[in-house]
CSV table of C-alpha atoms in Angstrom, one decimal:
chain,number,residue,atom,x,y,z
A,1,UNK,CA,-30.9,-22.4,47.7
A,2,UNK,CA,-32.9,-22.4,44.9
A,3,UNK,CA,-31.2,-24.6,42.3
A,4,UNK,CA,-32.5,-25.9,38.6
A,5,UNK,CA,-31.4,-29.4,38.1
A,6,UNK,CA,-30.2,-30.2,34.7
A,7,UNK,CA,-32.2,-33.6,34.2
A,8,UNK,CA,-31.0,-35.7,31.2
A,9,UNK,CA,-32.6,-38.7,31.6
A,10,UNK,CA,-30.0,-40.6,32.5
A,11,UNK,CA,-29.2,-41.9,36.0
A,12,UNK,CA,-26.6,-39.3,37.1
A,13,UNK,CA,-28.4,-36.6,36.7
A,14,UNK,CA,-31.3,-38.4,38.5
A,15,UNK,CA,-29.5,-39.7,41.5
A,16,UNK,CA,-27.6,-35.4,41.9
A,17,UNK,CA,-30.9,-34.2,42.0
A,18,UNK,CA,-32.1,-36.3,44.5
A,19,UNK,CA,-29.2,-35.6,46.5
A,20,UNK,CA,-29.9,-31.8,46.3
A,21,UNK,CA,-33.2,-32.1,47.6
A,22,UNK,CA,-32.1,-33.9,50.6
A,23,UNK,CA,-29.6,-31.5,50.9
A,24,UNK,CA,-32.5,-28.9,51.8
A,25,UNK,CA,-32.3,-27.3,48.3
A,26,UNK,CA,-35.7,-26.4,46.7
A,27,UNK,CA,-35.4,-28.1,43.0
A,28,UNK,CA,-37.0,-27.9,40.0
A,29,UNK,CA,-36.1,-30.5,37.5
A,30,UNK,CA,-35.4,-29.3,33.8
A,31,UNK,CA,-34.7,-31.1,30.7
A,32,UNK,CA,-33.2,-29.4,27.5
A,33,UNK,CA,-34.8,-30.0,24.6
A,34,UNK,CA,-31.6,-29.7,22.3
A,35,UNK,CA,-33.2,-31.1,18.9
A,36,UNK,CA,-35.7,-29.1,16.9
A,37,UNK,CA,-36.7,-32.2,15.7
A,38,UNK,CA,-35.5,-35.0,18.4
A,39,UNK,CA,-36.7,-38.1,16.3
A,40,UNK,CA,-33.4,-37.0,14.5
A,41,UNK,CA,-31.2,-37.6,17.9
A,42,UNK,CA,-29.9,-40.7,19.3
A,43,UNK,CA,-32.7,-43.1,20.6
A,44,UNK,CA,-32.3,-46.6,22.9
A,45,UNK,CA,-30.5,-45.0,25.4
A,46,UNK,CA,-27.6,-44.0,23.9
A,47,UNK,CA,-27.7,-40.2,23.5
A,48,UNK,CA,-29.2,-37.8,26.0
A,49,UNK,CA,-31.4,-35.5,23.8
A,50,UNK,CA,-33.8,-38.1,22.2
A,51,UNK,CA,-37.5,-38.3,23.3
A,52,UNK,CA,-36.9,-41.6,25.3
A,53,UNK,CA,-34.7,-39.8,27.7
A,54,UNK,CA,-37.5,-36.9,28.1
A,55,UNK,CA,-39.9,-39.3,29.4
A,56,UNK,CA,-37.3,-40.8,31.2
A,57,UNK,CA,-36.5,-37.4,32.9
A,58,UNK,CA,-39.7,-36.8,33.4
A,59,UNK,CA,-40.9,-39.6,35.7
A,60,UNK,CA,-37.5,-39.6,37.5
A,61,UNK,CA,-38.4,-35.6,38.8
A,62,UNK,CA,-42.2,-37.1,39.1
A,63,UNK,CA,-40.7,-40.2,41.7
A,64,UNK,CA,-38.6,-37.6,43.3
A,65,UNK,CA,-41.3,-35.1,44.0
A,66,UNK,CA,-40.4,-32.2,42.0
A,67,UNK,CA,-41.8,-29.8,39.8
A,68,UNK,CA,-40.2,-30.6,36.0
A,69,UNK,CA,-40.1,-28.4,32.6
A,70,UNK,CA,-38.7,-28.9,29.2
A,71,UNK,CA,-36.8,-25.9,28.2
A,72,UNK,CA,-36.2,-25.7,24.2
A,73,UNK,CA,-32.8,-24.9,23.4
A,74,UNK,CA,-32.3,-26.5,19.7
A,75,UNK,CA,-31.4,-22.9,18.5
A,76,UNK,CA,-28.6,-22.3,21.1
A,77,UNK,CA,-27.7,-25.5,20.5
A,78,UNK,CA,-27.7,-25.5,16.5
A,79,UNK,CA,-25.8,-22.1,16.6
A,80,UNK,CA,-23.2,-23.1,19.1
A,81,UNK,CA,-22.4,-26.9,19.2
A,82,UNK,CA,-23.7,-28.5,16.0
A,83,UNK,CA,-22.8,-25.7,13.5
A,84,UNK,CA,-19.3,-25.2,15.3
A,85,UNK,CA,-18.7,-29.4,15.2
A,86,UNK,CA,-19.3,-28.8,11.4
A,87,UNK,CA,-17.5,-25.8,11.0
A,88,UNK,CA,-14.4,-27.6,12.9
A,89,UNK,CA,-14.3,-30.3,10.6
A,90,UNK,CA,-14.6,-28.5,7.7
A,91,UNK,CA,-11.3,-26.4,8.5
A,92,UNK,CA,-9.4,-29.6,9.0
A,93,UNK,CA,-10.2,-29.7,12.8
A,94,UNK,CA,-11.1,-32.4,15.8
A,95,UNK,CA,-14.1,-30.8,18.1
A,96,UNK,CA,-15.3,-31.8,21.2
A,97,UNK,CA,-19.4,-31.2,21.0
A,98,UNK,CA,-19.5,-32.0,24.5
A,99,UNK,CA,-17.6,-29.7,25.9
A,100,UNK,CA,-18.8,-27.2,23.6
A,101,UNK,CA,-22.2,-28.0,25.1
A,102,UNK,CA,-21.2,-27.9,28.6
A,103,UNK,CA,-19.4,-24.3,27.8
A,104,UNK,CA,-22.1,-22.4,26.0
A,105,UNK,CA,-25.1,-24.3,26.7
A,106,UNK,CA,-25.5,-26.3,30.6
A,107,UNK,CA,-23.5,-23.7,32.3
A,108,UNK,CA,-24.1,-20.7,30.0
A,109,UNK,CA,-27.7,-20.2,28.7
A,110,UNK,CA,-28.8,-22.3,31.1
A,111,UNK,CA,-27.9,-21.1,34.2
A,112,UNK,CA,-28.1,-17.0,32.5
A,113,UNK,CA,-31.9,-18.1,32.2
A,114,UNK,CA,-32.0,-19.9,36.0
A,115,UNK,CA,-30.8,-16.5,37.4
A,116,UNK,CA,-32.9,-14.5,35.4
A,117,UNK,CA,-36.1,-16.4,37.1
A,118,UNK,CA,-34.7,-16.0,39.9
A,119,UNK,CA,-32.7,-19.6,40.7
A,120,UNK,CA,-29.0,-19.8,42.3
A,121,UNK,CA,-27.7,-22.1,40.6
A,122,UNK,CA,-27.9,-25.5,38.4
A,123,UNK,CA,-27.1,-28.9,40.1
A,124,UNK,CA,-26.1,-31.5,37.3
A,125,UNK,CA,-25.0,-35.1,37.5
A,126,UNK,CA,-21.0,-34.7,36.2
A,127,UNK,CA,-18.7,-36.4,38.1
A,128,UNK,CA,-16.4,-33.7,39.8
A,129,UNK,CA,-15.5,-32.0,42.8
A,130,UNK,CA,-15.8,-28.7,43.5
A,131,UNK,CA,-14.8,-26.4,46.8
A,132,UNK,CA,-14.0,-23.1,48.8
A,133,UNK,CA,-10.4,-22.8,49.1
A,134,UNK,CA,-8.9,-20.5,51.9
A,135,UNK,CA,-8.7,-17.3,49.6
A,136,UNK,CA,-12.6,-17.8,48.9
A,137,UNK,CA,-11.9,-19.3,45.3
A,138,UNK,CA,-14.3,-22.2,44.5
A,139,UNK,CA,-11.8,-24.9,42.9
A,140,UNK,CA,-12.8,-27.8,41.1
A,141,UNK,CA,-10.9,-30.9,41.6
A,142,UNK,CA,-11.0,-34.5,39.7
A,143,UNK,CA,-14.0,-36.8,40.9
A,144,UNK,CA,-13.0,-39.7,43.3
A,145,UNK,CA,-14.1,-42.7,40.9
A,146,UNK,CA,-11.0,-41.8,38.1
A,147,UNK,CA,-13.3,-44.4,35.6
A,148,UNK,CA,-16.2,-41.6,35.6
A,149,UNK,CA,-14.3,-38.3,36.4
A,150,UNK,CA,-15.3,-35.7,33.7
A,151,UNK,CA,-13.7,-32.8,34.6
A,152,UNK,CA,-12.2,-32.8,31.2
A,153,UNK,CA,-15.1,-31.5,29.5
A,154,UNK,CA,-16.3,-29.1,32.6
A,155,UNK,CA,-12.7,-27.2,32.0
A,156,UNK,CA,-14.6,-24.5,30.0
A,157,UNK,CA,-15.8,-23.2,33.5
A,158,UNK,CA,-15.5,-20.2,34.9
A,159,UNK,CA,-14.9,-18.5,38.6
A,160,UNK,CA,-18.5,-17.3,38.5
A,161,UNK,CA,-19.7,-20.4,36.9
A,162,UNK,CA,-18.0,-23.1,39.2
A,163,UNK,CA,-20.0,-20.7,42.0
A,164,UNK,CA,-23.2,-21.4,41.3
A,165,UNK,CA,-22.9,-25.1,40.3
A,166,UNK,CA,-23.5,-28.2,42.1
A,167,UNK,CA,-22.2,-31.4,41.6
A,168,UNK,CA,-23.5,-33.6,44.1
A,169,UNK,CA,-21.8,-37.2,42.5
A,170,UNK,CA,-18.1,-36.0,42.9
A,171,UNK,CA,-17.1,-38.4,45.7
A,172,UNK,CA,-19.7,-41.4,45.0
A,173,UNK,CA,-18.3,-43.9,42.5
A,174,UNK,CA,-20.6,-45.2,39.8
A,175,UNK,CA,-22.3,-48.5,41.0
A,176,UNK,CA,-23.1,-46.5,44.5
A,177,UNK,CA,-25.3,-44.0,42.3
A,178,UNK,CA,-26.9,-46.7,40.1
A,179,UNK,CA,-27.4,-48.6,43.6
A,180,UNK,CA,-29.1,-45.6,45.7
A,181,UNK,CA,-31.0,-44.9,42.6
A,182,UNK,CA,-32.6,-48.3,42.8
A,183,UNK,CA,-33.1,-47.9,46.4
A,184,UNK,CA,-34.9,-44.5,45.8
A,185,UNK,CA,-37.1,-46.7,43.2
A,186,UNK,CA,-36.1,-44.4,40.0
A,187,UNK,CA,-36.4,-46.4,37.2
A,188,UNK,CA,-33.3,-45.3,35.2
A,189,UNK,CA,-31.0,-47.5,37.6
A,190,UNK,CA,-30.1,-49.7,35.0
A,191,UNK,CA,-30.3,-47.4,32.1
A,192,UNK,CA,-27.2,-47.5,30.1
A,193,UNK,CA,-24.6,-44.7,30.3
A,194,UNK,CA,-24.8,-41.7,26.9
A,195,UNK,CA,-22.3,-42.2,24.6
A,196,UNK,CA,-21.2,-40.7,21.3
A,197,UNK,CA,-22.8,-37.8,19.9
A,198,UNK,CA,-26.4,-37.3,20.7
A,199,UNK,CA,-26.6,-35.2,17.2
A,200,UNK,CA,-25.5,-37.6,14.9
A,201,UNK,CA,-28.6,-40.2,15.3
A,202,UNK,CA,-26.6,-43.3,13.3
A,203,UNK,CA,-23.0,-43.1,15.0
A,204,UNK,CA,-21.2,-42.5,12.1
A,205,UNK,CA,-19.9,-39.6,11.7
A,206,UNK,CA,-18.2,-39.0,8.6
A,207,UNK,CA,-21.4,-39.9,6.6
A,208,UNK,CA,-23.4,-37.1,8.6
A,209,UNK,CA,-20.8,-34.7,7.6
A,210,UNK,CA,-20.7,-35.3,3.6
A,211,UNK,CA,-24.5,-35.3,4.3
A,212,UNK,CA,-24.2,-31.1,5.4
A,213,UNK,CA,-20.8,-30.5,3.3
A,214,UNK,CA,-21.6,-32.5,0.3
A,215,UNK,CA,-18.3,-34.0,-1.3
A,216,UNK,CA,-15.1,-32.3,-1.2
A,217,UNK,CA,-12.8,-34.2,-3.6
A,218,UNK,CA,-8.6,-34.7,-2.4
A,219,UNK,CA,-6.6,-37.5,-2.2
A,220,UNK,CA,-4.3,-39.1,0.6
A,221,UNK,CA,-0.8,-39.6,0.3
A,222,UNK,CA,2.1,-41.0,1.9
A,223,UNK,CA,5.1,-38.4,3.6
A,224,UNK,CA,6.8,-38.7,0.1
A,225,UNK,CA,4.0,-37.1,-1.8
A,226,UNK,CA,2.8,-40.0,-3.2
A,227,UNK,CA,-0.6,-40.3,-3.6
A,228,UNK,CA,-1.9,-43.4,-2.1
A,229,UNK,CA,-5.9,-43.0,-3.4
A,230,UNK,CA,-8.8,-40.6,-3.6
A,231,UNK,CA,-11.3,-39.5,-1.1
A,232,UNK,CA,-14.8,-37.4,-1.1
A,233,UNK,CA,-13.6,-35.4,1.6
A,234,UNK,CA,-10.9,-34.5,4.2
A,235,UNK,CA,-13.5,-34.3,6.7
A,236,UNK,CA,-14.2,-38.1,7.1
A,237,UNK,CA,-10.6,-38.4,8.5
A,238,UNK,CA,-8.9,-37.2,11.9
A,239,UNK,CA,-5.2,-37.2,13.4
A,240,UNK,CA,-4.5,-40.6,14.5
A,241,UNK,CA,-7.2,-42.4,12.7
A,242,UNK,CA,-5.7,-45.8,11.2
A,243,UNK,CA,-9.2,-47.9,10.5
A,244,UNK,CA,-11.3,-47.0,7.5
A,245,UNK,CA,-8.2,-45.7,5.3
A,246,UNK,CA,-8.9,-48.7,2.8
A,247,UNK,CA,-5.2,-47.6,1.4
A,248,UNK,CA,-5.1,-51.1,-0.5
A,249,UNK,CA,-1.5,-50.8,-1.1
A,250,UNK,CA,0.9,-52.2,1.7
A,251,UNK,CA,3.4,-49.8,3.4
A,252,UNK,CA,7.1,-50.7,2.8
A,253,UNK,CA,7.7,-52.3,6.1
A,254,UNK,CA,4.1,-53.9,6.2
A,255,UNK,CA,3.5,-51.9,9.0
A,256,UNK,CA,-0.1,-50.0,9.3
A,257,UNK,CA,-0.4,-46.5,8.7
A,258,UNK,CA,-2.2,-43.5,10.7
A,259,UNK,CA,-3.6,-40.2,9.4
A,260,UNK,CA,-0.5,-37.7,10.5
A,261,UNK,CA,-1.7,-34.7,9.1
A,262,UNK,CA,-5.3,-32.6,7.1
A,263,UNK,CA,-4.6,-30.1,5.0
A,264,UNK,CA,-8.7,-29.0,4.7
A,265,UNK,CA,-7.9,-26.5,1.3
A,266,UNK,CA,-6.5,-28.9,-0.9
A,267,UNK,CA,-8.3,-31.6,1.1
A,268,UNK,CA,-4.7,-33.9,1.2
A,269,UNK,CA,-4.6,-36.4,4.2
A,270,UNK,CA,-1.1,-37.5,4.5
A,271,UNK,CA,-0.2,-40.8,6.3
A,272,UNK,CA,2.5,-42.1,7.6
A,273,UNK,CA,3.8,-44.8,10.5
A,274,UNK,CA,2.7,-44.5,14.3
A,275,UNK,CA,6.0,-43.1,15.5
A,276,UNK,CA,5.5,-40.0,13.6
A,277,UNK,CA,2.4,-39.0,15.6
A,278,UNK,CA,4.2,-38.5,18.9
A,279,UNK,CA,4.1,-34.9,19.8
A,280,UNK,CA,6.2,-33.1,22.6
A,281,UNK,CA,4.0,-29.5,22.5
A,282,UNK,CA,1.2,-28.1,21.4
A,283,UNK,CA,0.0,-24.4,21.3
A,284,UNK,CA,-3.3,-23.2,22.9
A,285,UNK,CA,-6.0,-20.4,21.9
A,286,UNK,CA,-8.8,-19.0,23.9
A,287,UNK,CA,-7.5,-20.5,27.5
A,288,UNK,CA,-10.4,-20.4,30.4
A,289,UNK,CA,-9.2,-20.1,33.6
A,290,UNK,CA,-11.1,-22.1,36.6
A,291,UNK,CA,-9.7,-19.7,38.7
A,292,UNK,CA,-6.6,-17.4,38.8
A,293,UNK,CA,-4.5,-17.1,35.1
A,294,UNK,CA,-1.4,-19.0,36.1
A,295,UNK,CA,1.8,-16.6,35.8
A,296,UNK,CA,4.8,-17.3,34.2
A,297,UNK,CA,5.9,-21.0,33.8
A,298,UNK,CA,3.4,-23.5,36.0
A,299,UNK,CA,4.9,-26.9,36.4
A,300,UNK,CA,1.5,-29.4,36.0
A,301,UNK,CA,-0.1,-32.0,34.0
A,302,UNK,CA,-2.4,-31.5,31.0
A,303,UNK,CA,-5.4,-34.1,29.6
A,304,UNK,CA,-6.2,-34.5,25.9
A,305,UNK,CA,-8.9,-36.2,25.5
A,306,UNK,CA,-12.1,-36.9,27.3
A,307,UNK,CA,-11.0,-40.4,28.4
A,308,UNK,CA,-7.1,-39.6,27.5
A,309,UNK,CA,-4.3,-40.3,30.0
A,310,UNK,CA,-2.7,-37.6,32.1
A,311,UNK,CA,0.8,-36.2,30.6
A,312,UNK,CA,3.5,-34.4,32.7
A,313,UNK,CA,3.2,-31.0,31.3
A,314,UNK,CA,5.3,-27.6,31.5
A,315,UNK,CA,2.6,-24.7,31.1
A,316,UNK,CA,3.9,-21.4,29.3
A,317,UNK,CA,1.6,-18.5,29.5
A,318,UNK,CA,2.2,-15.3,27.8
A,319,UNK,CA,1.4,-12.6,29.5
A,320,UNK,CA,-1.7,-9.9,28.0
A,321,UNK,CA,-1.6,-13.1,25.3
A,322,UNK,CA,-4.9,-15.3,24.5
A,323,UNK,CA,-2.3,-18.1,23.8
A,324,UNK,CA,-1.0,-20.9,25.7
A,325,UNK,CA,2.4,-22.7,25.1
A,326,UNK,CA,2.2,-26.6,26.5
A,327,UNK,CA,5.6,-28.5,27.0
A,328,UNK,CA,4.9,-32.1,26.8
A,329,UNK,CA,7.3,-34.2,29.1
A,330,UNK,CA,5.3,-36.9,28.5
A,331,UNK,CA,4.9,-37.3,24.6
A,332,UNK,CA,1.5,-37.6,23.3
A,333,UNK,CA,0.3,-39.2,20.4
A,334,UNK,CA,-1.7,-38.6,17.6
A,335,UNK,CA,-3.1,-35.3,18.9
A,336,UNK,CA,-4.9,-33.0,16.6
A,337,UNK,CA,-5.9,-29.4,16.5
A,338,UNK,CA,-9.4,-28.4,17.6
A,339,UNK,CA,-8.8,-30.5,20.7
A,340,UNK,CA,-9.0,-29.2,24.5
A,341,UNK,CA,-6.2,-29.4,26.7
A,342,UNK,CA,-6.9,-29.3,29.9
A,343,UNK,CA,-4.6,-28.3,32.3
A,344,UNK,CA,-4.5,-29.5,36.2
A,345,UNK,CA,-2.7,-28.9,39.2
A,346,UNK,CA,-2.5,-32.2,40.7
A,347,UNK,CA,-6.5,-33.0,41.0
A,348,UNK,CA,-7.2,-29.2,40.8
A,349,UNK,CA,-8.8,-28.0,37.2
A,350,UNK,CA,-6.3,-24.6,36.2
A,351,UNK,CA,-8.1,-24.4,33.3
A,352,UNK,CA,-8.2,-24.9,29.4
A,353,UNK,CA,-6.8,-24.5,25.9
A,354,UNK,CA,-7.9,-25.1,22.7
A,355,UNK,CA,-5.3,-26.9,20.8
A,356,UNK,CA,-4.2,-24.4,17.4
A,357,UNK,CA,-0.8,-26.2,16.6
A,358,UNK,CA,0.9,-29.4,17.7
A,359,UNK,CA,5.0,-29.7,17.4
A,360,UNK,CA,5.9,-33.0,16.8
A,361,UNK,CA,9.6,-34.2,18.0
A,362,UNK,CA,12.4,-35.5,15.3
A,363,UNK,CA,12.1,-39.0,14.4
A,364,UNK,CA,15.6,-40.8,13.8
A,365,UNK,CA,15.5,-42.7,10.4
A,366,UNK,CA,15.8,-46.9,11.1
């Protein structure tokens, strides 16, 4: 096959393309240049758009043997991940970029422009599993090293999309890939692992947003209406935040406080204690099926956040509906709208939901 392998700078994505060419595949190594102006990106190693991790790409396809390219995608990836995180926020919302970014950008405009040359496929270096079951569906199942899995933020993936992608690292655990890629004498062995968001250069995100929205005035209050202080905007805050509040005045039972609700219009952030946070369900928009659109009622378990625990989950689907109803048997806390929930089948990926409501069960009074 001929396969374009999504090159990052990072490790991973070394280490899967040097697995694909072993494999037999004829690679070529690309890195996406996400930033129309990457000084602005993450730097040090930390991100995985920044000009460091070019370079750092670039000799990894060079010790490899591979022909490499830069392909400039800052506008897919203004229009569709960074104006989206901002819109997201704006309407009171919790995005994931990263999963945005895997949905419209690494296995949509990229592999659309890898089969327009003429390629079969993209090879990456997530950690997943994917195979051919018996009725010739290709499912994708959890990786084997639970620490690294990210199937979470590749449940935006289609039938046709799991088909033609490669993910070489689904059965290796971390400290094998960082050792074979010292053995194969890449110098990104020891490179740290990407974190955070490779668009927001400083880490902090609530600064970069008043930077874009400018301030947006509102106060937060407690669940009796009382207002508690003022803020310069609702979009610093997110469900289940409790550090940063600087509330200065003591709840009654001394007992800290977490955002429970954003109400982005009026721009009032109530708080309240942790208990309140626990939800039991949660409604979905847009769901993406991996591979058949459950029917009925599907007994499973369903992950909310990238690095978030499992929760035993009842699955409703409505039928000729773009909706999604989620049963939580296993409460869940402090889960906010804008969110994916992703829905598995044991290790198997059914699919995704973006979170629209959450339903939070009665709290006796002490």
């Amino acid at each position: 096959m001929r396969l374009i392998a999504a090159m990052s700078g990072g490790v991973d994505s070394a280490v899967a393309a040097a697995r694909a060419v072993e494999a037999g595949h004829e690679v070529t190594g690309v890195h996406l240049a996400l930033s129309r102006n990457p000084k602005s990106y993450r730097s040090g190693a930390r991100g995985c758009c920044s000009i460091e991790d070019s370079n750092d790409a670039r000799r990894a396809a060079d010790t490899i043997g591979i022909p490499f390219y830069v392909w400039d995608m800052s506008d897919e990836f203004a229009d569709t991940v960074v104006d989206d995180f901002i819109a997201e926020y704006e309407a009171g919302r919790t995005p994931n970029p990263c999963l945005r970014c895997n949905e419209k950008i690494k296995f949509a405009a990229v592999l659309d422009r890898a089969l327009v040359l003429g390629f079969d496929g993209v090879v990456t270096g997530h950690y997943a599993q994917v195979h051919e079951n018996d009725e010739g569906l290709v499912e994708m199942h959890r990786a084997v090293d639970m620490a690294k899995d990210q199937s979470y933020v590749l449940g935006v993936l289609t039938q046709e999309q799991l088909r033609r992608s490669h993910f070489p690292l689904g059965g290796s655990t971390k400290p094998d890939v960082r050792r074979e890629a010292d053995e194969r004498g890449l110098q990104v062995a020891t490179k740290p692992d990407s974190h955070d968001i490779c668009f927001v250069a400083d880490g902090d995100n609530a600064g970069w947003l008043a930077d874009k929205l400018g301030p947006r005035p509102g106060t937060v209050v407690d669940e009796s209406g009382t207002v508690l202080r003022e803020h310069d905007g609702a979009y610093a805050y997110t469900i289940g935040q409790r550090r940063g509040l600087r509330l200065g005045v003591p709840a009654d039972d001394g007992k800290p406080r977490f955002v429970l609700d954003i109400e982005p219009v009026s721009g009032t952030v109530t708080v309240g204690p942790r208990e309140h946070l626990l939800v039991d369900a949660l409604d979905g928009i847009k769901p993406l099926w991996c591979t058949d659109v459950p029917a009925g009622v599907l007994d499973c378990s369903v992950q909310l956040r990238a690095h978030g625990a499992e929760h035993r989950a009842r699955l409703h689907v409505v039928e000729g509906e773009q909706t999604v109803h989620v049963e939580l048997l296993d409460p869940a806390e402090g889960i906010a709208p804008g969110q994916a929930c992703v829905v598995y089948d044991g290790t198997r990926v059914v699919g995704s939901a973006t979170i629209s409501a959450t339903h939070r069960r009665a709290v006796s009074p002490a």
